[in-house]
JSON list of C-alpha atoms and ligand atoms in Angstrom, two decimals:
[
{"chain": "A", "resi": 3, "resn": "UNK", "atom": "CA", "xyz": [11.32, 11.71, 21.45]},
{"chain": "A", "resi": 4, "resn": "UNK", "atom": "CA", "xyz": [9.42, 10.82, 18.31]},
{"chain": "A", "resi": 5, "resn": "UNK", "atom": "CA", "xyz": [5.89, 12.53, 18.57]},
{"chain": "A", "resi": 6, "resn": "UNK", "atom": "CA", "xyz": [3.54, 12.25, 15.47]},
{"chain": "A", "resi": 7, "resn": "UNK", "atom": "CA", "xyz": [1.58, 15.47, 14.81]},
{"chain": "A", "resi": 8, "resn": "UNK", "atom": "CA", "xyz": [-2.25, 15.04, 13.72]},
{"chain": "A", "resi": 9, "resn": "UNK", "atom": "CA", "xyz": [-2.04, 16.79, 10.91]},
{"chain": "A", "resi": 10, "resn": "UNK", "atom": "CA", "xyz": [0.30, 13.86, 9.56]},
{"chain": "A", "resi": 11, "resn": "UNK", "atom": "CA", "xyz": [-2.71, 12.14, 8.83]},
{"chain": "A", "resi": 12, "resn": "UNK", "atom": "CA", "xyz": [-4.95, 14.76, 7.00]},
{"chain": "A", "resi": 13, "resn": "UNK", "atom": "CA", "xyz": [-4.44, 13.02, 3.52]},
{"chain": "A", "resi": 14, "resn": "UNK", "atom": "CA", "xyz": [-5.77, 10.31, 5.22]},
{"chain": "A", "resi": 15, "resn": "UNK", "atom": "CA", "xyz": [-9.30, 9.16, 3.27]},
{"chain": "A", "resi": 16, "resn": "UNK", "atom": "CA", "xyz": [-12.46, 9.52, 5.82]},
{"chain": "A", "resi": 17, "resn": "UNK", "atom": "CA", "xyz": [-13.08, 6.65, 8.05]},
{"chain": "A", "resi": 18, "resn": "UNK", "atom": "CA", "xyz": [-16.78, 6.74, 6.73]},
{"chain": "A", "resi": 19, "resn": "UNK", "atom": "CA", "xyz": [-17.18, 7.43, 2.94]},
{"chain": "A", "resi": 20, "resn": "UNK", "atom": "CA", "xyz": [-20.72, 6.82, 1.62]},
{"chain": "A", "resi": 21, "resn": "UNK", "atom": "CA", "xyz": [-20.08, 5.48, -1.80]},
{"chain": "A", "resi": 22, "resn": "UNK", "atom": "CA", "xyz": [-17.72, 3.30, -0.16]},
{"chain": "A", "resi": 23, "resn": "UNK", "atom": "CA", "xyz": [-20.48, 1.25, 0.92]},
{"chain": "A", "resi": 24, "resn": "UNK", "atom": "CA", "xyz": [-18.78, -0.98, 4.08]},
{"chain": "A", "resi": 25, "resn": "UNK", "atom": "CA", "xyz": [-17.33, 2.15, 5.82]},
{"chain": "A", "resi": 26, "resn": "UNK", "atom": "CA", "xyz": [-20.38, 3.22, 6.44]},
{"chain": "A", "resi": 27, "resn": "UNK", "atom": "CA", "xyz": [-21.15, 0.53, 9.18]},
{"chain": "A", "resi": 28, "resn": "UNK", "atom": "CA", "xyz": [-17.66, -0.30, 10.34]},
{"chain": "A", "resi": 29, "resn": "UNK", "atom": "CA", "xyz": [-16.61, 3.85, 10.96]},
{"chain": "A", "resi": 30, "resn": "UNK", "atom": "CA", "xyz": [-17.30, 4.95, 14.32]},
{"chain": "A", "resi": 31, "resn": "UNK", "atom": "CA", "xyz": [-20.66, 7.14, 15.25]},
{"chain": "A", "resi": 32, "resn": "UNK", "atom": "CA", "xyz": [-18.36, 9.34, 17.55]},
{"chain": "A", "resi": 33, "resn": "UNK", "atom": "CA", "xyz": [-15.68, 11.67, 17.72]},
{"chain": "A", "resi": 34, "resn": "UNK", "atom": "CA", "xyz": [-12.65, 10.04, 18.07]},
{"chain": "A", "resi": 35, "resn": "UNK", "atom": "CA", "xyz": [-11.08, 10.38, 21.46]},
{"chain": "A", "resi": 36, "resn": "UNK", "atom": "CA", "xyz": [-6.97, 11.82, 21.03]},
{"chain": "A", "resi": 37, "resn": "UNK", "atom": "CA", "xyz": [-4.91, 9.32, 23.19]},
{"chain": "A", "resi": 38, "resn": "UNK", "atom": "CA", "xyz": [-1.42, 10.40, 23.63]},
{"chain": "A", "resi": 39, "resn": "UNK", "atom": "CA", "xyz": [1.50, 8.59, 22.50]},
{"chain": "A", "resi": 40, "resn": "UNK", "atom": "CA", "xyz": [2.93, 6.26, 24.69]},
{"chain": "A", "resi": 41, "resn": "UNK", "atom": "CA", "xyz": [6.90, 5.28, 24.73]},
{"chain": "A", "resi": 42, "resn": "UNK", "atom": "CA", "xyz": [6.18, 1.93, 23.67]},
{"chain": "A", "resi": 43, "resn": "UNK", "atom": "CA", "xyz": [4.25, 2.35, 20.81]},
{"chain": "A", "resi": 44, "resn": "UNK", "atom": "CA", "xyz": [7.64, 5.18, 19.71]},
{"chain": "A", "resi": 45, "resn": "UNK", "atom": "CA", "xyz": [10.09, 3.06, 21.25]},
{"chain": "A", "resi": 46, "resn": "UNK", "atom": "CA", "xyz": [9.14, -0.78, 21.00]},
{"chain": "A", "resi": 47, "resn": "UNK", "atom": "CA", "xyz": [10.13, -2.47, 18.18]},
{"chain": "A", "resi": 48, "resn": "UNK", "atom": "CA", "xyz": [8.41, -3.15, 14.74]},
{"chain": "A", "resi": 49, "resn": "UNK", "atom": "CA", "xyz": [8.66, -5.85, 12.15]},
{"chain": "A", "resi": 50, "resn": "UNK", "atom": "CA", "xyz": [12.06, -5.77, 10.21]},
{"chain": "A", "resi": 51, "resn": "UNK", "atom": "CA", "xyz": [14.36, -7.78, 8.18]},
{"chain": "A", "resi": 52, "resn": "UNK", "atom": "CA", "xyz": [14.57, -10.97, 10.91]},
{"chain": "A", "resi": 53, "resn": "UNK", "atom": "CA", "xyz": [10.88, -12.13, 8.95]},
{"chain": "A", "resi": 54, "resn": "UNK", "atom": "CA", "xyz": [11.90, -11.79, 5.61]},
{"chain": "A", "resi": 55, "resn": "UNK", "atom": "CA", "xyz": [13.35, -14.73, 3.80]},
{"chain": "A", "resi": 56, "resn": "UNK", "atom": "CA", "xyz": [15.75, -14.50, 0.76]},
{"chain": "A", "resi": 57, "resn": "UNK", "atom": "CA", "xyz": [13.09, -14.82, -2.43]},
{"chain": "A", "resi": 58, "resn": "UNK", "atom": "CA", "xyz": [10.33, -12.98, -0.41]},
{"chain": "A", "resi": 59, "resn": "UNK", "atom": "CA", "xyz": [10.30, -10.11, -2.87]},
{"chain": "A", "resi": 60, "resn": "UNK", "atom": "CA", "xyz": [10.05, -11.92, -6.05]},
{"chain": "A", "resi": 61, "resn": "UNK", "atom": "CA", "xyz": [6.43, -13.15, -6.40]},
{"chain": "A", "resi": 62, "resn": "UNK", "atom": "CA", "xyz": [7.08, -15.12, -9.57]},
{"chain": "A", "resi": 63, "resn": "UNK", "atom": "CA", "xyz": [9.10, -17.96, -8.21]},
{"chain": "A", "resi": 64, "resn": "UNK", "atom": "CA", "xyz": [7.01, -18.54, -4.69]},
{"chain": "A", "resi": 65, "resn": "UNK", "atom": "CA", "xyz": [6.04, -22.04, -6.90]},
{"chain": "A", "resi": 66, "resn": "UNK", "atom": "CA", "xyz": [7.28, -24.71, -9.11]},
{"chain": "A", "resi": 67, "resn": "UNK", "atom": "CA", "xyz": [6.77, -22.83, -12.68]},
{"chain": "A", "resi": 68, "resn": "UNK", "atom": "CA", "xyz": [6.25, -19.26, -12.90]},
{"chain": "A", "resi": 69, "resn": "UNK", "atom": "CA", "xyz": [2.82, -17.70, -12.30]},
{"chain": "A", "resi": 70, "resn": "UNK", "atom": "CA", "xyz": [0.82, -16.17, -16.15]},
{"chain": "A", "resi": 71, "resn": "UNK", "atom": "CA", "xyz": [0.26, -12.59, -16.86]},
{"chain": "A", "resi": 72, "resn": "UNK", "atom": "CA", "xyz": [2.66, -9.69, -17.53]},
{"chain": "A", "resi": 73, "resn": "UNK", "atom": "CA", "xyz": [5.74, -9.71, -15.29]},
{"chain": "A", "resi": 74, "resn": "UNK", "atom": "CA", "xyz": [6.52, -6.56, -13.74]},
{"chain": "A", "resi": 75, "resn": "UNK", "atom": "CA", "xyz": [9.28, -4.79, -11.29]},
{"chain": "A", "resi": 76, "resn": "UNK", "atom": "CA", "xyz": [7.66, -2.60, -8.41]},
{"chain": "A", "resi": 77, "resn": "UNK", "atom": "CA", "xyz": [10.38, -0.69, -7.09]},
{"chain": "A", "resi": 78, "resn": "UNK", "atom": "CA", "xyz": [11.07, 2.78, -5.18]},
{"chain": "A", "resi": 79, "resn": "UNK", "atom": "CA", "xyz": [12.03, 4.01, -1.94]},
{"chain": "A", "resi": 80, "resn": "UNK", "atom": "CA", "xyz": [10.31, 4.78, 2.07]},
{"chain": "A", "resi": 81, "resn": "UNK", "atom": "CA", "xyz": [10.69, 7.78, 3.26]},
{"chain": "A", "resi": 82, "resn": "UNK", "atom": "CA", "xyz": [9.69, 9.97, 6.08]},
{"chain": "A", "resi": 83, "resn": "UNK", "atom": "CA", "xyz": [7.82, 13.70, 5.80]},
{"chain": "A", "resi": 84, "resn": "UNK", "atom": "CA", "xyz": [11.11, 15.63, 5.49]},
{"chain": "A", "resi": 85, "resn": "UNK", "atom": "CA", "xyz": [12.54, 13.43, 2.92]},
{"chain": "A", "resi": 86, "resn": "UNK", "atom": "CA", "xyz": [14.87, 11.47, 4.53]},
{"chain": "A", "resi": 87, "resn": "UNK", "atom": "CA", "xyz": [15.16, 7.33, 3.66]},
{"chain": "A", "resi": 88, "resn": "UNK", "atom": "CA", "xyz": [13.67, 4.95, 6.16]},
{"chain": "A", "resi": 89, "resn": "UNK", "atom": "CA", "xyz": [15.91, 1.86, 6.40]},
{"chain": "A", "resi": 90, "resn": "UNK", "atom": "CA", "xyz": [15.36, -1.74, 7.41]},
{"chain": "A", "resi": 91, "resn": "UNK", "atom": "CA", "xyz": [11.55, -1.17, 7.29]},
{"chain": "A", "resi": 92, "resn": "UNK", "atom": "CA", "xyz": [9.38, -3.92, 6.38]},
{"chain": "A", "resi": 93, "resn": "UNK", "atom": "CA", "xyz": [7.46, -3.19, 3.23]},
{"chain": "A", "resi": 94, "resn": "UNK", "atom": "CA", "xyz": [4.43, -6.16, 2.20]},
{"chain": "A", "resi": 95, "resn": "UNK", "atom": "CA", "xyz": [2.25, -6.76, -0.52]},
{"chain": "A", "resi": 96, "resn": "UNK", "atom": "CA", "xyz": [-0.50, -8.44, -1.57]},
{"chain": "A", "resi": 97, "resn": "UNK", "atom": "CA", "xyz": [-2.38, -8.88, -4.23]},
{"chain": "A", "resi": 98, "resn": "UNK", "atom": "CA", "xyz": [-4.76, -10.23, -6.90]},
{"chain": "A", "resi": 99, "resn": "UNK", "atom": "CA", "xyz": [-3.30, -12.96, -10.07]},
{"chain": "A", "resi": 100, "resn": "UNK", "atom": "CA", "xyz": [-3.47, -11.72, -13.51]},
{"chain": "A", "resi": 101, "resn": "UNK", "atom": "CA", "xyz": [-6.80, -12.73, -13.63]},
{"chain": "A", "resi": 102, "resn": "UNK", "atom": "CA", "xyz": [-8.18, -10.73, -11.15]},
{"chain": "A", "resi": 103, "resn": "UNK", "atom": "CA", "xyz": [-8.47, -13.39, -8.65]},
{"chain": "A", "resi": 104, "resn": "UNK", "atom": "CA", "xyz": [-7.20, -13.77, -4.84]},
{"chain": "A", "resi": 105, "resn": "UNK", "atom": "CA", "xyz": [-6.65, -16.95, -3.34]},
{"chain": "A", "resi": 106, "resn": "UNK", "atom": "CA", "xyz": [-8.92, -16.02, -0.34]},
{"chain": "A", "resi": 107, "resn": "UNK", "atom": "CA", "xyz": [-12.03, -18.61, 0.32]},
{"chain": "A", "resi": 108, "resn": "UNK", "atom": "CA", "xyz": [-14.73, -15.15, -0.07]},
{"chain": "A", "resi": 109, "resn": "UNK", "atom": "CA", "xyz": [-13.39, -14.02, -3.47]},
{"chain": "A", "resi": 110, "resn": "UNK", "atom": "CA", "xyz": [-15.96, -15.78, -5.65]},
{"chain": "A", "resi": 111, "resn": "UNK", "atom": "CA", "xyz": [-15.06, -14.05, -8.37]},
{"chain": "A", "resi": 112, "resn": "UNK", "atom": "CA", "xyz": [-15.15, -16.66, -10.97]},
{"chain": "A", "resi": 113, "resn": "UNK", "atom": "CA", "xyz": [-11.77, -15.92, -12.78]},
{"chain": "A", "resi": 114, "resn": "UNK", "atom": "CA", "xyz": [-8.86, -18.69, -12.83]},
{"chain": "A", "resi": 115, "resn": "UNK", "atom": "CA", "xyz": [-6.63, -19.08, -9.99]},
{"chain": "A", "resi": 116, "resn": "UNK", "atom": "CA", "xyz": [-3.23, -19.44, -10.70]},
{"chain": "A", "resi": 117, "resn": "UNK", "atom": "CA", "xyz": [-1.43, -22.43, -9.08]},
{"chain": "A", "resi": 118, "resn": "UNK", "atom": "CA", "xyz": [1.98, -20.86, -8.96]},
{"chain": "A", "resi": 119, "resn": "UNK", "atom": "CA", "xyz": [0.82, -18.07, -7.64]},
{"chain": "A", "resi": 120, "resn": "UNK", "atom": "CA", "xyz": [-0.05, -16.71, -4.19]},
{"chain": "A", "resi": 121, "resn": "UNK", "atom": "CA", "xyz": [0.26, -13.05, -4.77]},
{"chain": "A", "resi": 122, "resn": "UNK", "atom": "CA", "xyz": [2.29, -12.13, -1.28]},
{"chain": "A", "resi": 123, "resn": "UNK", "atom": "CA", "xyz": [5.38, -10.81, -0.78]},
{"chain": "A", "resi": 124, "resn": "UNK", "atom": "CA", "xyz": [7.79, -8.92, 1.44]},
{"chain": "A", "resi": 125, "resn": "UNK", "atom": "CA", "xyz": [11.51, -7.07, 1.97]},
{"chain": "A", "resi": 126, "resn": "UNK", "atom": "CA", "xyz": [12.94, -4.77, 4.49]},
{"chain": "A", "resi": 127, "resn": "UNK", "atom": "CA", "xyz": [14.22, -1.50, 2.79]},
{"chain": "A", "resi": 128, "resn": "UNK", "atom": "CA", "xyz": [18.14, -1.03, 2.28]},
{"chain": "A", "resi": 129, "resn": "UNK", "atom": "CA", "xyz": [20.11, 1.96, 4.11]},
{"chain": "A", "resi": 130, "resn": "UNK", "atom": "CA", "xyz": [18.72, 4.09, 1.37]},
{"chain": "A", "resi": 131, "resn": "UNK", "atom": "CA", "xyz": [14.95, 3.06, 1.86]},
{"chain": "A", "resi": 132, "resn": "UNK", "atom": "CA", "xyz": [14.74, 1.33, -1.65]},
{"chain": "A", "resi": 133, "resn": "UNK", "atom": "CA", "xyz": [12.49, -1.88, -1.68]},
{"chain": "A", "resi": 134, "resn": "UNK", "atom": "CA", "xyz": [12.01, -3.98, -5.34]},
{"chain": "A", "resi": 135, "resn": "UNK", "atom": "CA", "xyz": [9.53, -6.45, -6.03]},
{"chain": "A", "resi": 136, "resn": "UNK", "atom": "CA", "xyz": [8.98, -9.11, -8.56]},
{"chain": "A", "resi": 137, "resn": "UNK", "atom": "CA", "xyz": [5.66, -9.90, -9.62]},
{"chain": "A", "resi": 138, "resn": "UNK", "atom": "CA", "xyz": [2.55, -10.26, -12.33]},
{"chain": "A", "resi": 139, "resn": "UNK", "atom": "CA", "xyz": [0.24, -7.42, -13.04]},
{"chain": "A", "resi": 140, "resn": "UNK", "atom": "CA", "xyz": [-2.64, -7.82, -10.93]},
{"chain": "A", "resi": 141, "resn": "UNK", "atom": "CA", "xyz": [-6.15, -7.64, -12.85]},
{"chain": "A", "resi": 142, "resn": "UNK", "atom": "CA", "xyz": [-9.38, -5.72, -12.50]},
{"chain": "A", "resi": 143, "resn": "UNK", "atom": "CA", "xyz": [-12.22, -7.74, -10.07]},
{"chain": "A", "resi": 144, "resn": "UNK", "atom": "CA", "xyz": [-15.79, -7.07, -9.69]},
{"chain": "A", "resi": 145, "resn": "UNK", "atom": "CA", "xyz": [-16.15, -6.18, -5.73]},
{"chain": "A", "resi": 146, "resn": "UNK", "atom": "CA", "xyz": [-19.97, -6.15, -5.34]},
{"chain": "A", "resi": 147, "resn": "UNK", "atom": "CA", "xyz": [-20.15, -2.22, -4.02]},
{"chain": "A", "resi": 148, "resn": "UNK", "atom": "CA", "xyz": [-22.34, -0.96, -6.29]},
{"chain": "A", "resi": 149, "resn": "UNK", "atom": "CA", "xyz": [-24.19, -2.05, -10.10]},
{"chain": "A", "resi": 150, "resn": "UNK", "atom": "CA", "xyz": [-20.95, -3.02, -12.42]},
{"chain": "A", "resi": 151, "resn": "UNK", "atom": "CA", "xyz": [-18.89, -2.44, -9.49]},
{"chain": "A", "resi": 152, "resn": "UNK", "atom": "CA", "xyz": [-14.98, -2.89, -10.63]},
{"chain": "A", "resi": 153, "resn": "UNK", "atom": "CA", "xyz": [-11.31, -2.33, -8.32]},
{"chain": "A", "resi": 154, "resn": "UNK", "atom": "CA", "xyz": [-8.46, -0.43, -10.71]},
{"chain": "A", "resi": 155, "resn": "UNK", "atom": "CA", "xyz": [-5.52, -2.52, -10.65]},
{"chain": "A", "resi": 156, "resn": "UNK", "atom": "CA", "xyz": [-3.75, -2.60, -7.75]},
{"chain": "A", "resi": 157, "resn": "UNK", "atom": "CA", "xyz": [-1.70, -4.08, -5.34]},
{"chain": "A", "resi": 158, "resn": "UNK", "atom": "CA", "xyz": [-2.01, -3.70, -1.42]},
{"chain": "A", "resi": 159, "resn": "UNK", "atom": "CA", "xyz": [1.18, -2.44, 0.82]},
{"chain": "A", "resi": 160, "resn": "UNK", "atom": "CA", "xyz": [1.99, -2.38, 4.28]},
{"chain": "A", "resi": 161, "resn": "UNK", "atom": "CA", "xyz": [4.71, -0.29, 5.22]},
{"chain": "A", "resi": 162, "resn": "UNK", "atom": "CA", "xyz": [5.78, -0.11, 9.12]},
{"chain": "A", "resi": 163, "resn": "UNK", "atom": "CA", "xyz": [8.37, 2.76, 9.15]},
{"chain": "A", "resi": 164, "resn": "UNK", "atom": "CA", "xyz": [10.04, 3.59, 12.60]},
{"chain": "A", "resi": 165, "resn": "UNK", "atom": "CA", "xyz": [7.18, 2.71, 15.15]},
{"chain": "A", "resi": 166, "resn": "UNK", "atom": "CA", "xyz": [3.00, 0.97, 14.91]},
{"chain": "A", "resi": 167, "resn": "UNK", "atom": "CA", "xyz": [2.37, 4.95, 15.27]},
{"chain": "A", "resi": 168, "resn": "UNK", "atom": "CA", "xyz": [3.96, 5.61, 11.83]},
{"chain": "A", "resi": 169, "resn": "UNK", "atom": "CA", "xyz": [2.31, 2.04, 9.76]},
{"chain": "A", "resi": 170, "resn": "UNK", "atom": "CA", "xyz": [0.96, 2.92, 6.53]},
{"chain": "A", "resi": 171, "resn": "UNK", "atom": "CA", "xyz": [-1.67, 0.40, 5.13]},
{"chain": "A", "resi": 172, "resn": "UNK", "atom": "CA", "xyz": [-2.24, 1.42, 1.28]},
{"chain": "A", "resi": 173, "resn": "UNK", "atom": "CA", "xyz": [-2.62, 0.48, -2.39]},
{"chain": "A", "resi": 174, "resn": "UNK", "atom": "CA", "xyz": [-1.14, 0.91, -5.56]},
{"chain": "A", "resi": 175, "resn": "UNK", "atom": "CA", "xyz": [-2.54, 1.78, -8.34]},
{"chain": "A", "resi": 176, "resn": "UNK", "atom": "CA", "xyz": [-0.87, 2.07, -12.43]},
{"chain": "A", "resi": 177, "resn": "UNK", "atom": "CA", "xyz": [-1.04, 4.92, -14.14]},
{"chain": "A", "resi": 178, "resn": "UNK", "atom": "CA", "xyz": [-3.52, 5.67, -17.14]},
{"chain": "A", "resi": 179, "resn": "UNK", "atom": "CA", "xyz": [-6.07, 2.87, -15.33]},
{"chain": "A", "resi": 180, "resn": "UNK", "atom": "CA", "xyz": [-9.85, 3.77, -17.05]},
{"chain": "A", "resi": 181, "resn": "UNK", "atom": "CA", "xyz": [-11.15, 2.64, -14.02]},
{"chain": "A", "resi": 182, "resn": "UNK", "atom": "CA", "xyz": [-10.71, 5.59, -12.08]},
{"chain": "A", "resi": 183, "resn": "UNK", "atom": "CA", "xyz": [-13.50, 8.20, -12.19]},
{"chain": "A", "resi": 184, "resn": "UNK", "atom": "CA", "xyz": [-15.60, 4.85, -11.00]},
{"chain": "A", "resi": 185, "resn": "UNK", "atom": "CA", "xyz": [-13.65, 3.52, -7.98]},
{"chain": "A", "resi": 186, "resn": "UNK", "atom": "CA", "xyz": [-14.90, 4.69, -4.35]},
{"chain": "A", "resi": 187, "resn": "UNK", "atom": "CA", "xyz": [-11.89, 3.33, -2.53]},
{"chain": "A", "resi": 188, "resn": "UNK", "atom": "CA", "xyz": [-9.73, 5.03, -4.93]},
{"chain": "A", "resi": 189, "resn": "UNK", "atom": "CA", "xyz": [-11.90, 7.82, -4.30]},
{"chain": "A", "resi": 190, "resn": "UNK", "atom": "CA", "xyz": [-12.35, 8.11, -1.02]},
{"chain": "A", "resi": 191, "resn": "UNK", "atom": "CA", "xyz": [-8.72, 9.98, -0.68]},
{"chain": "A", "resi": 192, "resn": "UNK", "atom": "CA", "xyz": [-10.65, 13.09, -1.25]},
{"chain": "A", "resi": 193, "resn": "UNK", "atom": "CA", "xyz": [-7.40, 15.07, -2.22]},
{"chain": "A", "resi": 194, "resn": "UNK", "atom": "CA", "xyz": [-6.28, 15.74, -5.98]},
{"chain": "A", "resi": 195, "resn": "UNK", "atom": "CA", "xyz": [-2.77, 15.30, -5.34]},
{"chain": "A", "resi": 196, "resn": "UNK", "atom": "CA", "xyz": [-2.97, 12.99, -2.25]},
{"chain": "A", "resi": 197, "resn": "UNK", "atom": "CA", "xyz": [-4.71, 10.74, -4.77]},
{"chain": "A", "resi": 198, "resn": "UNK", "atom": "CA", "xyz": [-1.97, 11.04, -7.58]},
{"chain": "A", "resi": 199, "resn": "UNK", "atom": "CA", "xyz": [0.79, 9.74, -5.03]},
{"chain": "A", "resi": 200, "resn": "UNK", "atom": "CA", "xyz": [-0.99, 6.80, -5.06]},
{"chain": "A", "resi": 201, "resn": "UNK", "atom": "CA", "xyz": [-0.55, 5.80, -8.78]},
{"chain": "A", "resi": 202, "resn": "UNK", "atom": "CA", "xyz": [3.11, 4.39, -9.50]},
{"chain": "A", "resi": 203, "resn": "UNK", "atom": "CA", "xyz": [4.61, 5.81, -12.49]},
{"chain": "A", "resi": 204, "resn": "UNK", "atom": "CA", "xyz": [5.83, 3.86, -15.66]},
{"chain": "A", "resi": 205, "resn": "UNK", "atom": "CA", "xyz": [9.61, 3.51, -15.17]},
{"chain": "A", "resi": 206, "resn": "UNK", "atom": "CA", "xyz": [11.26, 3.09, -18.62]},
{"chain": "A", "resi": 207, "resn": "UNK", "atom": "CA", "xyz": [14.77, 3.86, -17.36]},
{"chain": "A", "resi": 208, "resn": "UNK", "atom": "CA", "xyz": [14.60, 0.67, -14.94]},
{"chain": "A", "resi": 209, "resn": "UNK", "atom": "CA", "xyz": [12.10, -1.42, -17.54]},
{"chain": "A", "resi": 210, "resn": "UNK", "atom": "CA", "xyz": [14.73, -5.05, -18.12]},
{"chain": "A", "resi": 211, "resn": "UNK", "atom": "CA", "xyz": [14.11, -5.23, -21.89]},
{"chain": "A", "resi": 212, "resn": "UNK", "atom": "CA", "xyz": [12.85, -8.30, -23.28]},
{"chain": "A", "resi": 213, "resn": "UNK", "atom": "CA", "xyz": [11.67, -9.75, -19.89]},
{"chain": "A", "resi": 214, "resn": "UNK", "atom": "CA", "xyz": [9.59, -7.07, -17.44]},
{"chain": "A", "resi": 215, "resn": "UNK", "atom": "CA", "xyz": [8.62, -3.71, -17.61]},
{"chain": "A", "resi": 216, "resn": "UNK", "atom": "CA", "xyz": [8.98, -1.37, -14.39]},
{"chain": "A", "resi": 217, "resn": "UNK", "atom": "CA", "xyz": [6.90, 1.15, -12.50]},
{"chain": "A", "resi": 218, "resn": "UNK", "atom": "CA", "xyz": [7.78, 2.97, -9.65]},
{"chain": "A", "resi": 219, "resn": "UNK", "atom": "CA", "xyz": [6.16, 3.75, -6.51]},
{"chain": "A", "resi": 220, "resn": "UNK", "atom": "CA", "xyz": [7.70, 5.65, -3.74]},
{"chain": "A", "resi": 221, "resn": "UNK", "atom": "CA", "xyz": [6.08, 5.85, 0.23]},
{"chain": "A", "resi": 222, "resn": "UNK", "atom": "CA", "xyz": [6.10, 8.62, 2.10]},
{"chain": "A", "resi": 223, "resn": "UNK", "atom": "CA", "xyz": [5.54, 7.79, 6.07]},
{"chain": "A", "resi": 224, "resn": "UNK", "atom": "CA", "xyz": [4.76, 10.20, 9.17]},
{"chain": "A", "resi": 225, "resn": "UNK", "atom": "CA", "xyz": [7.41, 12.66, 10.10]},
{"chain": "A", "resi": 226, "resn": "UNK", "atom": "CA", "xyz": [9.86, 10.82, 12.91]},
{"chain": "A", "resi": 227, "resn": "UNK", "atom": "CA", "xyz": [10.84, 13.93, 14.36]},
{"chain": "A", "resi": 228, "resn": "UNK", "atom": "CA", "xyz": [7.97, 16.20, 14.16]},
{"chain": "A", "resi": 229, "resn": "UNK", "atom": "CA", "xyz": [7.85, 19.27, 16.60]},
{"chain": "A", "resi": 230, "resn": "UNK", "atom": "CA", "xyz": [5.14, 18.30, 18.46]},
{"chain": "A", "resi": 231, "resn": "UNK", "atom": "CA", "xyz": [1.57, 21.10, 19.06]},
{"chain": "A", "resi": 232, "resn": "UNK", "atom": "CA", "xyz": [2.60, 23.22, 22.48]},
{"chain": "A", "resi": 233, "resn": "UNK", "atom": "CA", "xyz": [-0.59, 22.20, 24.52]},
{"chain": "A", "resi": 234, "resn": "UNK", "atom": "CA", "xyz": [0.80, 23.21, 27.79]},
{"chain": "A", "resi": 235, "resn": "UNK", "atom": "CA", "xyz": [-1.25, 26.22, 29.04]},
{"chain": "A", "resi": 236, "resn": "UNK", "atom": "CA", "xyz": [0.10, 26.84, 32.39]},
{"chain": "B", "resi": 330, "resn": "FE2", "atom": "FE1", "xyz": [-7.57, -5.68, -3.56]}
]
């Protein structure tokens, strides 16, 4: 049976992270309590390829002319902790327009919205985990955390994997972004390296010349077959 060790989730950012200013209410004042896995949270079945419609993955033609900004490919693959693909998994994005601006009735951030643009999209991975979007680059925002508070650019994923145990909720972020050294959610994944897998990297080989450029981005989910800890002490 699929068990998910603990330890899966040590890159995991802190559910309360002070200069992240909203965790601090909304993380819990206790210990969390270990619940053990039941079978139908391993066994029953997640989101796949049944919800996603031919066109899903290609943001720029969601509307009748094609959204502004710079068109880019976000491609790579899903994979599990030991490196193998995970197929027929249902990857989503969303996202801010080009202008930094979601259409979501609290973002008052007064940049334009884009009326061929919605900035969601989604695609189940192939038998060798690979997902591919179409879509703009999204811009910077203001987010109110702090004084001159401003999010890198980057776009939101969900990724489900095998089971709810093993959904990853994260974001992408482009490589070489200034914004950086100032961003508490990027920050908050205390880890030097844990935080480098979440920048994609500029992908020249797949770049379409004279029409998009390409970065890549590959997911790496909770192990499916994990031994799991020996807690029986009898
Ligand atoms: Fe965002």
């Amino acid at each position: 049976m699929t068990v998910y060790p603990k330890e899966s989730l040590e890159a995991f950012p802190p559910h309360s992270f002070g200069n992240y200013r909203s965790t601090v209410k909304r993380s819990p004042r206790k210990p969390l309590v270990v619940i053990p896995h039941t079978l139908s949270e391993l066994t029953g079945p997640v989101y796949g390829h049944e919800v996603v419609h031919p066109g899903d993955e290609d943001l720029t033609k969601q509307h009748a002319g094609e959204p502004l900004g710079e068109r880019i490919i976000v491609h790579g693959r899903v994979l599990d902790e030991d490196g193998r693909p995970v197929p027929d998994t249902l990857v989503e994005i969303w996202q801010a327009n080009a202008a930094g601006r979601y259409i979501h009735v609290v973002d008052q951030h007064p940049a334009p919205i884009d009326r061929n643009f919605t900035g969601a999209g989604r695609i189940a991975t192939d038998a060798e985990g690979r997902y591919k979007f179409v879509t703009v680059k999204p811009g910077a925002y203001p987010w109110g955390n702090h004084h001159n508070a401003w999010r890198p650019n980057h776009i939101h994923f969900s990724v489900f994997g095998h089971s709810f145990l093993s959904r990853l909720v994260t974001q992408m972020y482009f490589p070489g972004d200034p914004l950086f050294p100032f961003d508490p959610i990027f920050n908050s994944v205390t880890d030097e390296k844990a935080r480098q897998r979440m920048i994609s990297s500029f992908d020249l080989e797949n770049t379409i010349p004279d029409w998009a450029l390409c970065f890549r981005f590959d997911i790496v989910l909770r192990g499916r077959e994990a031994t799991p800890q020996d807690t029986d002490k009898h």
